[in-house]
């Protein structure tokens, strides 16, 4: 028996028999691409002329002065085309789909960023596209639903289970077991059965490669700490991979929701509420009950609102190489507000989790220390949620007027 | 032994019938009545599904039955106790069907021990290929239980032989791509697939996914050893209630 895709105890490929051949094909294609020296070049060319790479490493001068501790840099994944790091993974998998000769792509999405990126890739490469999205997320990330549909994708709201990211993943798998002959499932994070965790982190490693080079060019030395938010774990693994062999502390920030003690959160590695299990095709820490039934999760950020976490991160937690923290919904809104006012940066609610922890630690470090925050995406998609959190009276008035216009 | 039971039964019948229910759906009392009706109507063996919150390989009908059962408070402990009662009352082989996390969280070896204690004969775990199933295979062997493996139309011949080398009791052949509950075309293509399955193993072949009436079962006679009905009875129960199960099974003409 050959076990594949393990990171010590975590990972694997717990897949129904019907998909075994499809996974074998994907694995072969990915290995071939990884070995082909031209492939990474083709990939980074696409990313530079279609998606603004390398993304800048911005010195946050005002925040640095404000916290009066370490120097704060921000890696600008928000400047990718479509507004998040998700594009890195999607364009990479898109090139593989071309190699495999498939004509249709499907994806799950939580925040909608992965869905928009996939719909965009499908438009560019001429694929048919279906996106599964939990009904709850369809409501809270409406602008992204609009763009996915404009881009020609069919968006299917998922009404099963807790109607969020994990349920969208289940539905995408149900589609795939039916249509695998012409369809590739573009999984959006470093989770799921092997080879997805490895493949998604491989494409996202472009973030860490650039960030390491940039910080050395600008500062002539490595950062003390690097911060990233953790939903499934792809943006975190992307930036961490650049510093994994260095003496750099890596900090992953999970969704603390309404607070770890309320049970309404999505902190798998930074709380004591999760345990090891097998679901959605892989073994990792899941928020589940003693019978192994998945629990409801909560976060203001749809993209972090997920029961499982990358098996690669579960292993890096176990080994102590990455430290995991959590940020609550209200801390996130505060950090977002501060980044907007001080730097004119508008991080996505997901990314703002990383800002929260960095802001807690920066004042305790010295000006000789450098920290990097991965701004995984931009916050435009969150306009409804953020406007509600700020209780913005003018926005409310505008929405009411707009609704009246539609009624008229 | 499961396999010898099936072989003996096949001396009397051209094809056997296996049914699939979700434990605790619509309620445990109803599950008992459904099993009673099925056994009395001549069902030869049954799959009892322990509900899981993420049943990836199941379509809408069985998915909803899983969710309803859980929302009414089904637990693994209750499913095990209930199954023990069922086995005391009905004299056909019962199998468990569930997803691997249920076994994993319980403890794979302990779960197999409990299956053996209550008299379950084997298990179908659709998200556990042999590559990931070493603990499970060893535990099933230790307690003399049948691990049942699945062939699918996308399974290469060599892999069928590999799967069969770990399987006991029977092989479950999935009729088509997709999840449970969708339509299946009972056509010549299915013939070719089943004869390929037959070549790959000496174990009895069960065929499931989309089997729903007498016509489908008649088509399978001489090609498969066991026809499996899953979503269709649950669909019937949803629309017409538990009372119609016996008549439905009788209409299939297998007894
Ligand atoms: C902007 C942004 N950041 C982070 C995430 C979380 O995903 P991951 O942990 O895979 O980076 C998402 C997911 O939707 C996202 O849209």
XYZ file of C-alpha atoms and ligand atoms in Angstrom:
679
model
C 0.000 0.000 0.000
C 1.427 3.356 -1.029
C 0.441 6.284 1.124
C 0.838 9.597 -0.652
C 0.839 13.232 0.276
C 1.519 12.962 3.980
C 3.038 15.654 6.160
C 3.872 13.402 9.091
C 0.450 12.400 10.341
C -1.591 14.796 8.202
C -2.819 14.808 4.606
C -3.416 11.741 2.441
C -6.053 11.136 -0.199
C -9.307 9.787 1.231
C -11.222 9.732 -2.017
C -14.089 7.698 -3.415
C -12.983 5.029 -5.890
C -14.651 6.797 -8.805
C -12.111 9.657 -8.520
C -8.950 7.605 -8.132
C -8.067 7.703 -11.845
C -8.752 11.435 -12.016
C -6.383 12.084 -9.120
C -3.749 9.844 -10.673
C -3.962 11.833 -13.900
C -3.726 15.147 -12.021
C -0.735 13.969 -10.043
C 1.112 12.838 -13.172
C 0.408 16.137 -14.938
C 1.499 18.175 -11.914
C 4.762 16.190 -11.543
C 5.511 16.672 -15.250
C 4.862 20.400 -15.015
C 6.934 20.757 -11.872
C 9.889 19.051 -13.558
C 9.559 21.054 -16.762
C 11.857 24.085 -16.386
C 9.706 26.004 -18.863
C 6.556 25.611 -16.812
C 7.442 27.894 -13.894
C 8.699 30.445 -16.403
C 5.430 30.286 -18.336
C 3.570 30.611 -15.042
C 5.486 33.629 -13.814
C 5.203 35.274 -17.236
C 1.426 34.943 -17.124
C 1.413 36.290 -13.585
C 3.506 39.292 -14.533
C 1.690 40.340 -17.667
C -1.837 39.432 -16.547
C -1.721 39.895 -12.801
C 0.742 42.595 -11.812
C 3.468 40.393 -10.376
C 5.781 40.875 -8.620
C 3.406 42.582 -6.211
C 5.105 45.322 -4.181
C 6.373 45.049 -0.635
C 5.108 48.324 0.794
C 6.760 50.046 3.753
C 3.925 51.092 6.110
C 5.641 54.208 7.352
C 2.710 55.705 9.242
C 1.779 52.485 11.007
C 5.434 51.998 11.913
C 5.529 55.459 13.498
C 2.134 54.922 15.163
C 3.102 51.684 16.911
C 6.647 52.829 17.588
C 8.098 49.324 17.534
C 9.283 47.279 14.578
C 9.329 48.378 10.969
C 6.115 47.202 9.296
C 6.019 46.040 5.685
C 2.958 44.842 3.793
C 3.110 42.304 0.942
C 0.514 43.499 -1.522
C -1.391 40.446 -2.771
C -4.406 42.761 -2.991
C -2.837 44.177 -6.152
C -3.179 40.928 -8.044
C -5.710 41.023 -10.839
C -9.071 40.109 -9.219
C -7.862 41.431 -5.895
C -6.376 38.536 -3.969
C -3.665 35.897 -3.820
C -6.252 33.413 -5.140
C -5.236 34.384 -8.691
C -1.792 32.786 -8.179
C -3.241 29.336 -7.600
C -5.959 29.687 -10.193
C -3.730 30.729 -13.093
C -1.328 27.903 -12.235
C -4.083 25.300 -12.213
C -5.485 26.886 -15.378
C -2.219 26.143 -17.180
C -2.463 22.535 -15.975
C -6.048 22.307 -17.239
C -4.823 23.401 -20.666
C -2.157 20.683 -20.560
C -4.773 18.080 -19.568
C -7.055 19.205 -22.396
C -10.117 19.649 -20.193
C -12.765 22.160 -21.169
C -14.663 22.908 -17.980
C -13.618 24.116 -14.526
C -15.520 24.104 -11.263
C -14.638 25.649 -7.921
C -15.904 26.277 -4.423
C -15.704 29.737 -2.998
C -16.206 31.323 0.410
C -15.261 34.972 0.177
C -15.905 34.822 -3.538
C -12.293 35.780 -4.344
C -11.418 32.287 -5.469
C -14.650 32.125 -7.457
C -13.939 35.424 -9.201
C -10.360 34.373 -9.924
C -11.549 31.050 -11.371
C -14.267 32.692 -13.465
C -11.661 35.151 -14.764
C -9.215 32.392 -15.659
C -12.050 30.498 -17.392
C -12.947 33.588 -19.420
C -9.330 34.105 -20.455
C -8.620 30.460 -21.329
C -12.046 29.745 -22.820
C -13.335 27.197 -20.305
C -16.868 26.629 -19.127
C -17.150 27.495 -15.440
C -19.407 26.586 -12.513
C -18.888 28.000 -9.020
C -20.375 26.523 -5.843
C -20.934 28.987 -3.028
C -22.752 28.576 0.287
C -26.021 30.464 0.456
C -24.812 32.407 3.510
C -21.704 33.529 1.613
C -23.715 34.445 -1.497
C -25.500 36.973 0.698
C -22.473 38.369 2.483
C -20.210 38.593 -0.599
C -22.770 39.768 -3.150
C -20.411 41.973 -5.209
C -18.277 38.941 -6.048
C -21.352 36.944 -7.116
C -22.215 39.757 -9.501
C -18.750 39.684 -11.086
C -18.603 35.899 -11.367
C -21.870 35.950 -13.284
C -20.716 38.835 -15.509
C -17.597 36.780 -16.235
C -19.825 34.049 -17.605
C -19.728 31.605 -14.706
C -22.752 29.821 -13.359
C -22.936 30.446 -9.602
C -24.807 27.737 -7.707
C -25.845 28.697 -4.171
C -25.408 25.721 -1.846
C -28.283 25.223 0.567
C -26.967 22.091 2.320
C -25.370 21.850 5.764
C -24.165 25.102 7.291
C -24.325 26.717 3.811
C -20.754 28.019 3.855
C -17.334 27.048 2.475
C -17.176 23.377 3.527
C -20.610 22.754 2.037
C -19.535 24.381 -1.222
C -16.533 22.012 -1.292
C -18.851 18.989 -0.855
C -21.022 20.139 -3.748
C -18.012 20.739 -5.978
C -16.884 17.163 -5.299
C -20.386 15.898 -6.135
C -20.135 17.683 -9.484
C -16.645 16.346 -10.093
C -17.489 12.667 -9.482
C -20.063 13.056 -12.243
C -18.154 15.157 -14.779
C -14.473 14.349 -14.271
C -13.927 13.439 -17.935
C -14.088 17.022 -19.164
C -13.896 18.895 -15.859
C -11.129 19.968 -13.506
C -11.909 20.979 -9.941
C -9.853 24.082 -9.139
C -9.652 23.708 -5.357
C -8.990 27.118 -3.855
C -6.809 26.414 -0.872
C -4.065 24.114 0.377
C -6.559 21.543 1.662
C -8.356 18.505 0.279
C -6.866 15.261 -0.991
C -3.300 14.973 -2.264
C -1.978 16.517 -4.527
C -4.009 19.666 -3.827
C -2.210 20.842 -0.652
C 1.169 20.464 -2.347
C 0.024 21.896 -5.677
C -1.765 24.941 -4.284
C 1.181 25.808 -2.007
C 3.551 25.343 -4.936
C 1.745 28.021 -6.953
C 1.358 30.292 -3.907
C 5.076 30.016 -3.134
C 5.537 32.823 -5.665
C 4.503 35.194 -2.818
C 7.283 34.057 -0.495
C 9.936 33.954 -3.235
C 9.232 37.576 -4.098
C 8.852 38.794 -0.506
C 12.200 37.321 0.550
C 14.012 38.891 -2.381
C 12.281 42.227 -1.883
C 12.988 42.551 1.819
C 16.646 41.689 1.240
C 16.853 44.303 -1.519
C 15.194 47.020 0.544
C 16.549 46.302 4.015
C 19.505 44.031 3.413
C 18.212 41.602 6.012
C 15.429 39.180 6.770
C 12.340 40.034 8.802
C 11.924 38.914 12.414
C 8.344 37.838 11.901
C 5.895 37.200 9.058
C 2.116 37.302 9.583
C -0.623 35.763 7.454
C -4.288 34.953 7.957
C -5.279 31.291 7.770
C -8.483 30.016 6.220
C -7.506 26.838 4.409
C -3.923 28.059 4.557
C -2.879 28.936 1.018
C -1.787 32.554 1.381
C -0.013 31.694 4.645
C 1.885 28.773 3.090
C 2.651 30.962 0.093
C 4.450 33.645 2.047
C 5.843 31.322 4.762
C 7.532 29.108 2.174
C 9.941 31.948 1.367
C 11.229 32.015 4.948
C 10.732 28.456 6.146
C 14.466 27.644 6.219
C 15.424 30.972 7.785
C 15.503 32.173 11.347
C 12.193 33.982 10.881
C 9.192 33.528 13.145
C 6.073 32.592 11.183
C 2.681 33.525 12.617
C -0.644 32.243 11.263
C -3.794 34.037 12.369
C -7.107 32.199 12.444
C -10.646 33.479 12.787
C -11.491 34.051 16.439
C -15.076 34.984 15.504
C -16.996 36.104 18.558
C -14.187 34.880 20.835
C -12.615 31.473 21.420
C -14.601 30.925 24.633
C -17.946 31.391 22.826
C -17.404 28.398 20.550
C -18.375 30.670 17.643
C -15.096 30.788 15.772
C -13.028 28.970 13.140
C -9.781 28.450 15.076
C -8.571 24.950 14.432
C -4.972 25.255 15.518
C -5.033 28.135 18.018
C -7.932 26.821 20.111
C -8.406 23.554 21.981
C -11.709 22.919 20.239
C -10.442 20.950 17.231
C -9.291 17.346 16.984
C -7.722 15.173 14.299
C -10.154 13.689 11.813
C -10.701 12.783 8.179
C -13.141 14.724 6.012
C -13.279 16.332 2.576
C -10.639 13.863 1.473
C -7.808 14.569 3.923
C -6.645 14.183 7.498
C -6.114 17.252 9.646
C -7.471 19.122 12.665
C -11.215 19.673 12.296
C -13.732 21.498 14.456
C -15.880 18.455 15.126
C -17.764 16.755 17.947
C -16.797 13.499 19.666
C -18.683 11.436 17.070
C -16.773 13.098 14.223
C -19.636 15.306 13.005
C -18.425 18.697 11.797
C -19.438 21.706 13.880
C -20.770 25.058 12.757
C -18.048 27.681 12.482
C -18.253 31.427 12.590
C -16.261 34.359 11.253
C -17.016 37.804 9.907
C -14.661 36.794 7.072
C -16.264 34.194 4.793
C -12.864 33.052 3.516
C -11.696 31.991 6.991
C -14.994 30.410 8.039
C -13.944 26.787 7.532
C -13.838 23.619 9.704
C -10.515 22.206 8.493
C -7.026 23.534 7.809
C -4.167 22.645 5.492
C -2.460 19.388 6.528
C 0.851 21.141 5.844
C 0.019 23.787 8.437
C -1.273 21.178 10.898
C 2.158 19.593 10.675
C 4.002 22.929 11.006
C 1.900 23.593 14.108
C 2.795 20.217 15.575
C 6.508 20.755 14.912
C 6.317 24.266 16.370
C 7.687 25.892 13.197
C 4.608 28.105 12.842
C 2.853 29.834 15.749
C -0.931 30.143 15.532
C -3.006 32.949 17.005
C -6.562 34.137 16.511
C -8.268 37.490 15.979
C -11.885 38.246 16.847
C -14.417 39.855 14.514
C -14.370 43.138 16.409
C -10.552 43.314 16.546
C -10.564 42.753 12.795
C -12.882 45.662 12.069
C -10.720 47.921 14.264
C -7.490 46.899 12.531
C -9.127 47.407 9.162
C -10.187 50.896 10.144
C -6.680 51.759 11.327
C -5.001 50.479 8.130
C -7.395 52.515 6.024
C -6.857 55.733 7.984
C -3.105 55.464 8.510
C -1.939 53.925 5.251
C -4.789 54.137 2.787
C -4.694 50.346 2.577
C -8.010 48.484 2.444
C -7.343 44.866 3.377
C -10.003 42.182 2.941
C -11.631 41.125 6.215
C -9.664 37.865 5.904
C -6.318 39.667 5.546
C -7.180 42.060 8.390
C -6.806 39.102 10.784
C -3.068 39.105 10.079
C -2.962 42.869 10.694
C -4.576 42.396 14.130
C -1.840 40.117 15.418
C 0.943 42.165 13.856
C -0.452 45.293 15.523
C -0.467 43.483 18.885
C 3.180 42.476 18.561
C 4.821 45.354 16.667
C 4.992 47.713 19.691
C 6.921 45.081 21.664
C 9.636 44.818 19.019
C 12.406 47.325 18.268
C 13.062 49.466 15.201
C 15.809 46.996 14.273
C 13.128 44.392 13.747
C 11.223 44.072 10.503
C 7.834 42.445 10.232
C 5.901 41.562 7.080
C 2.132 41.291 6.947
C 0.647 39.430 4.001
C -2.254 41.467 2.713
C -3.867 38.514 0.965
C -6.622 40.551 -0.651
C -8.409 43.855 -0.982
C -11.540 44.778 0.939
C -13.842 46.081 -1.814
C -15.846 42.851 -1.743
C -16.649 43.455 1.936
C -18.324 46.815 1.410
C -21.720 45.632 2.719
C -20.310 43.847 5.780
C -17.912 46.655 6.651
C -20.549 49.343 6.144
C -22.765 47.438 8.593
C -19.925 47.065 11.093
C -19.242 50.828 10.934
C -22.995 51.504 10.962
C -22.366 54.010 8.194
C -25.484 56.221 8.022
C -24.802 57.613 4.534
C -24.309 54.155 3.053
C -27.581 53.002 4.623
C -29.370 55.999 3.161
C -27.903 55.220 -0.248
C -29.042 51.579 -0.094
C -32.544 52.609 0.899
C -32.719 55.110 -1.969
C -31.380 52.537 -4.386
C -33.982 50.012 -3.260
C -36.718 52.587 -3.783
C -35.405 53.206 -7.276
C -35.768 49.488 -8.056
C -39.267 49.445 -6.574
C -40.383 52.414 -8.651
C -19.453 -15.910 6.568
C -20.975 -13.275 4.330
C -19.735 -14.783 1.089
C -21.021 -18.302 1.831
C -24.409 -16.889 2.879
C -24.623 -15.105 -0.470
C -23.569 -18.207 -2.413
C -26.123 -20.403 -0.634
C -28.840 -17.906 -1.227
C -27.913 -17.709 -4.913
C -28.655 -21.422 -5.233
C -32.310 -20.561 -4.659
C -32.605 -17.162 -6.351
C -31.357 -15.700 -9.579
C -30.487 -12.391 -7.989
C -30.438 -11.146 -4.411
C -31.645 -7.808 -3.119
C -29.695 -5.546 -0.808
C -31.331 -2.387 0.518
C -29.791 0.700 2.046
C -31.265 2.839 4.784
C -30.000 5.744 6.871
C -30.195 4.965 10.589
C -32.479 7.277 12.539
C -34.261 8.502 9.431
C -37.064 9.486 9.599
C -36.671 8.262 13.229
C -35.256 5.168 14.914
C -38.775 3.763 15.402
C -39.390 4.185 11.689
C -36.004 2.671 10.840
C -37.089 -0.425 12.766
C -40.424 -0.609 10.930
C -38.686 -0.149 7.580
C -36.231 -2.957 8.310
C -39.067 -5.210 9.474
C -41.055 -4.536 6.304
C -37.999 -5.128 4.127
C -37.017 -8.391 5.755
C -40.596 -9.677 5.641
C -40.804 -8.779 1.956
C -37.736 -10.908 1.207
C -34.731 -8.586 1.248
C -31.566 -10.701 1.448
C -29.137 -8.297 3.067
C -29.073 -4.707 4.251
C -26.726 -1.748 4.480
C -27.264 0.436 7.523
C -25.764 3.888 7.031
C -24.468 5.640 10.126
C -25.124 9.305 9.360
C -22.216 11.714 8.804
C -22.335 15.475 8.422
C -20.253 15.457 5.180
C -21.445 12.502 3.065
C -19.388 13.397 -0.004
C -20.366 10.428 -2.187
C -24.108 10.761 -1.592
C -26.627 12.705 -3.631
C -29.439 14.921 -2.378
C -31.854 12.208 -1.160
C -29.410 10.351 1.090
C -27.620 13.578 2.047
C -30.868 15.006 3.407
C -31.615 11.780 5.259
C -28.165 12.039 6.903
C -28.777 15.645 7.892
C -32.293 15.024 9.236
C -31.151 12.045 11.258
C -28.336 14.083 12.820
C -30.534 17.080 13.513
C -32.919 14.785 15.391
C -30.041 13.768 17.619
C -28.658 10.517 16.169
C -25.312 9.557 17.652
C -22.892 6.782 16.785
C -23.635 5.134 20.143
C -27.368 5.133 19.442
C -26.767 3.680 15.950
C -24.681 0.861 17.409
C -27.240 0.037 20.117
C -30.087 0.161 17.646
C -28.257 -2.071 15.171
C -27.619 -4.597 17.943
C -31.377 -4.756 18.607
C -32.126 -5.128 14.894
C -29.693 -8.001 14.500
C -31.283 -9.841 17.437
C -34.662 -9.565 15.730
C -33.925 -10.277 12.064
C -32.076 -13.152 10.570
C -30.324 -11.650 7.524
C -26.793 -10.221 7.296
C -26.448 -6.514 8.060
C -23.572 -4.300 6.920
C -22.557 -0.843 8.056
C -22.022 1.914 5.566
C -20.415 5.128 6.744
C -17.601 7.566 6.091
C -14.174 7.006 7.561
C -14.283 9.816 10.126
C -16.987 7.975 12.067
C -14.725 4.943 12.465
C -11.605 7.032 12.977
C -13.050 9.104 15.809
C -14.483 6.018 17.507
C -11.168 4.215 17.158
C -10.928 1.868 14.183
C -10.089 -1.246 16.172
C -12.735 -0.541 18.820
C -15.297 0.049 16.114
C -14.544 -3.296 14.479
C -14.745 -4.993 17.870
C -18.143 -3.418 18.475
C -19.350 -4.493 15.017
C -18.347 -8.013 15.849
C -20.030 -7.854 19.291
C -23.370 -6.797 17.895
C -23.177 -9.124 14.884
C -22.610 -6.788 11.921
C -20.993 -8.749 9.072
C -19.052 -6.141 7.171
C -18.662 -2.492 6.222
C -18.597 -0.190 3.226
C -16.490 2.937 3.741
C -16.560 4.835 0.439
C -13.883 7.400 1.297
C -11.303 4.864 2.442
C -9.287 3.327 -0.410
C -6.991 0.451 0.624
C -3.998 2.811 0.368
C -5.307 4.683 3.431
C -6.942 1.706 5.089
C -4.215 -0.360 6.694
C -5.574 -0.021 10.269
C -9.082 -0.713 9.072
C -8.143 -3.761 7.025
C -6.187 -5.229 9.943
C -9.002 -4.591 12.410
C -11.622 -6.088 10.093
C -9.466 -9.160 9.643
C -8.900 -9.515 13.384
C -12.652 -9.605 14.030
C -13.451 -11.720 11.001
C -15.480 -8.999 9.307
C -15.798 -8.242 5.608
C -14.296 -4.976 4.308
C -16.312 -4.297 1.160
C -14.590 -2.485 -1.687
C -16.068 -0.553 -4.551
C -15.464 -0.879 -8.293
C -16.456 2.000 -10.536
C -16.690 2.409 -14.307
C -13.481 4.488 -14.134
C -11.542 1.784 -12.296
C -8.832 0.221 -14.499
C -8.785 -3.581 -14.638
C -5.495 -3.843 -12.740
C -6.863 -1.725 -9.937
C -10.001 -3.867 -9.764
C -7.752 -6.837 -9.046
C -5.866 -4.795 -6.439
C -9.109 -3.787 -4.701
C -10.473 -7.316 -4.819
C -7.346 -8.582 -3.088
C -8.397 -6.592 0.007
C -12.151 -7.185 -0.328
C -14.212 -9.853 1.402
C -17.857 -10.931 1.161
C -18.774 -9.085 -1.990
C -17.664 -6.317 -4.321
C -19.896 -3.290 -4.656
C -19.985 -2.178 -8.295
C -21.079 1.379 -8.821
C -23.211 1.476 -11.981
C -22.106 4.877 -13.229
C -20.253 8.073 -12.464
C -21.794 10.486 -10.021
C -23.360 10.347 -6.600
C -26.198 8.187 -5.270
C -29.719 8.943 -6.379
C -29.307 10.007 -9.995
C -30.663 8.216 -13.065
C -28.784 5.193 -14.491
C -29.063 3.853 -18.063
C -29.328 0.071 -17.889
C -27.664 -0.608 -21.218
C -25.139 -2.802 -23.018
C -22.388 -0.569 -21.723
C -23.272 -1.766 -18.232
C -22.961 -5.369 -19.510
C -19.386 -4.789 -20.633
C -18.475 -3.155 -17.351
C -19.989 -5.984 -15.302
C -18.229 -8.664 -17.297
C -14.970 -6.792 -16.712
C -15.763 -6.755 -12.962
C -16.542 -10.469 -13.095
C -13.191 -11.210 -14.707
C -11.330 -9.243 -12.039
C -12.743 -11.083 -9.024
C -14.376 -14.300 -7.849
C -16.308 -12.441 -5.152
C -20.069 -11.990 -5.618
C -20.942 -8.723 -7.378
C -23.480 -6.249 -6.061
C -24.608 -3.479 -8.382
C -25.945 -0.202 -7.074
C -26.591 3.474 -7.950
C -29.817 4.152 -9.810
C -31.533 0.747 -9.371
C -35.183 1.505 -8.747
C -37.692 -0.978 -10.161
C -38.382 -4.515 -11.320
C -37.211 -3.727 -14.846
C -33.765 -2.650 -13.619
C -33.438 -5.758 -11.481
C -34.562 -8.076 -14.297
C -31.920 -6.480 -16.510
C -29.262 -7.351 -13.937
C -30.213 -11.029 -13.651
C -27.371 -13.217 -14.813
C -24.997 -10.226 -14.786
C -24.803 -9.260 -11.131
C -25.449 -11.356 -8.022
C -27.021 -8.665 -5.925
C -29.075 -5.617 -6.844
C -28.824 -2.672 -4.448
C -31.671 -0.262 -3.830
C -30.822 2.861 -1.851
C -32.208 6.293 -2.685
C -35.401 4.934 -4.234
C -36.875 3.583 -0.979
C -35.892 6.748 0.858
C -37.562 8.788 -1.877
C -40.694 6.640 -1.513
C -40.711 7.055 2.253
C -40.357 10.821 1.814
C -43.359 10.986 -0.500
C -45.676 8.180 0.685
C -44.546 7.261 4.184
C -43.039 4.194 5.817
C -46.201 2.112 5.227
C -45.520 1.570 1.530
C -42.063 -0.025 1.895
C -43.263 -3.659 2.064
C -45.387 -3.414 -1.062
C -42.634 -1.657 -2.946
C -40.110 -4.394 -2.143
C -42.655 -7.069 -3.124
C -43.227 -5.305 -6.456
C -39.577 -5.948 -7.334
C -40.339 -9.658 -7.655
C -37.230 -11.050 -6.007
C -38.654 -13.365 -3.329
C -8.517 37.644 0.605
C -8.480 36.279 1.192
N -7.548 35.999 2.106
C -7.469 34.778 2.677
C -8.366 33.781 2.379
C -8.240 32.480 3.085
O -7.766 31.432 2.313
P -6.302 30.857 2.494
O -6.133 30.533 3.949
O -6.282 29.662 1.636
O -5.340 31.866 2.060
C -9.355 34.031 1.423
C -10.302 32.961 1.061
O -11.295 33.102 0.464
C -9.417 35.310 0.816
O -10.337 35.593 -0.105
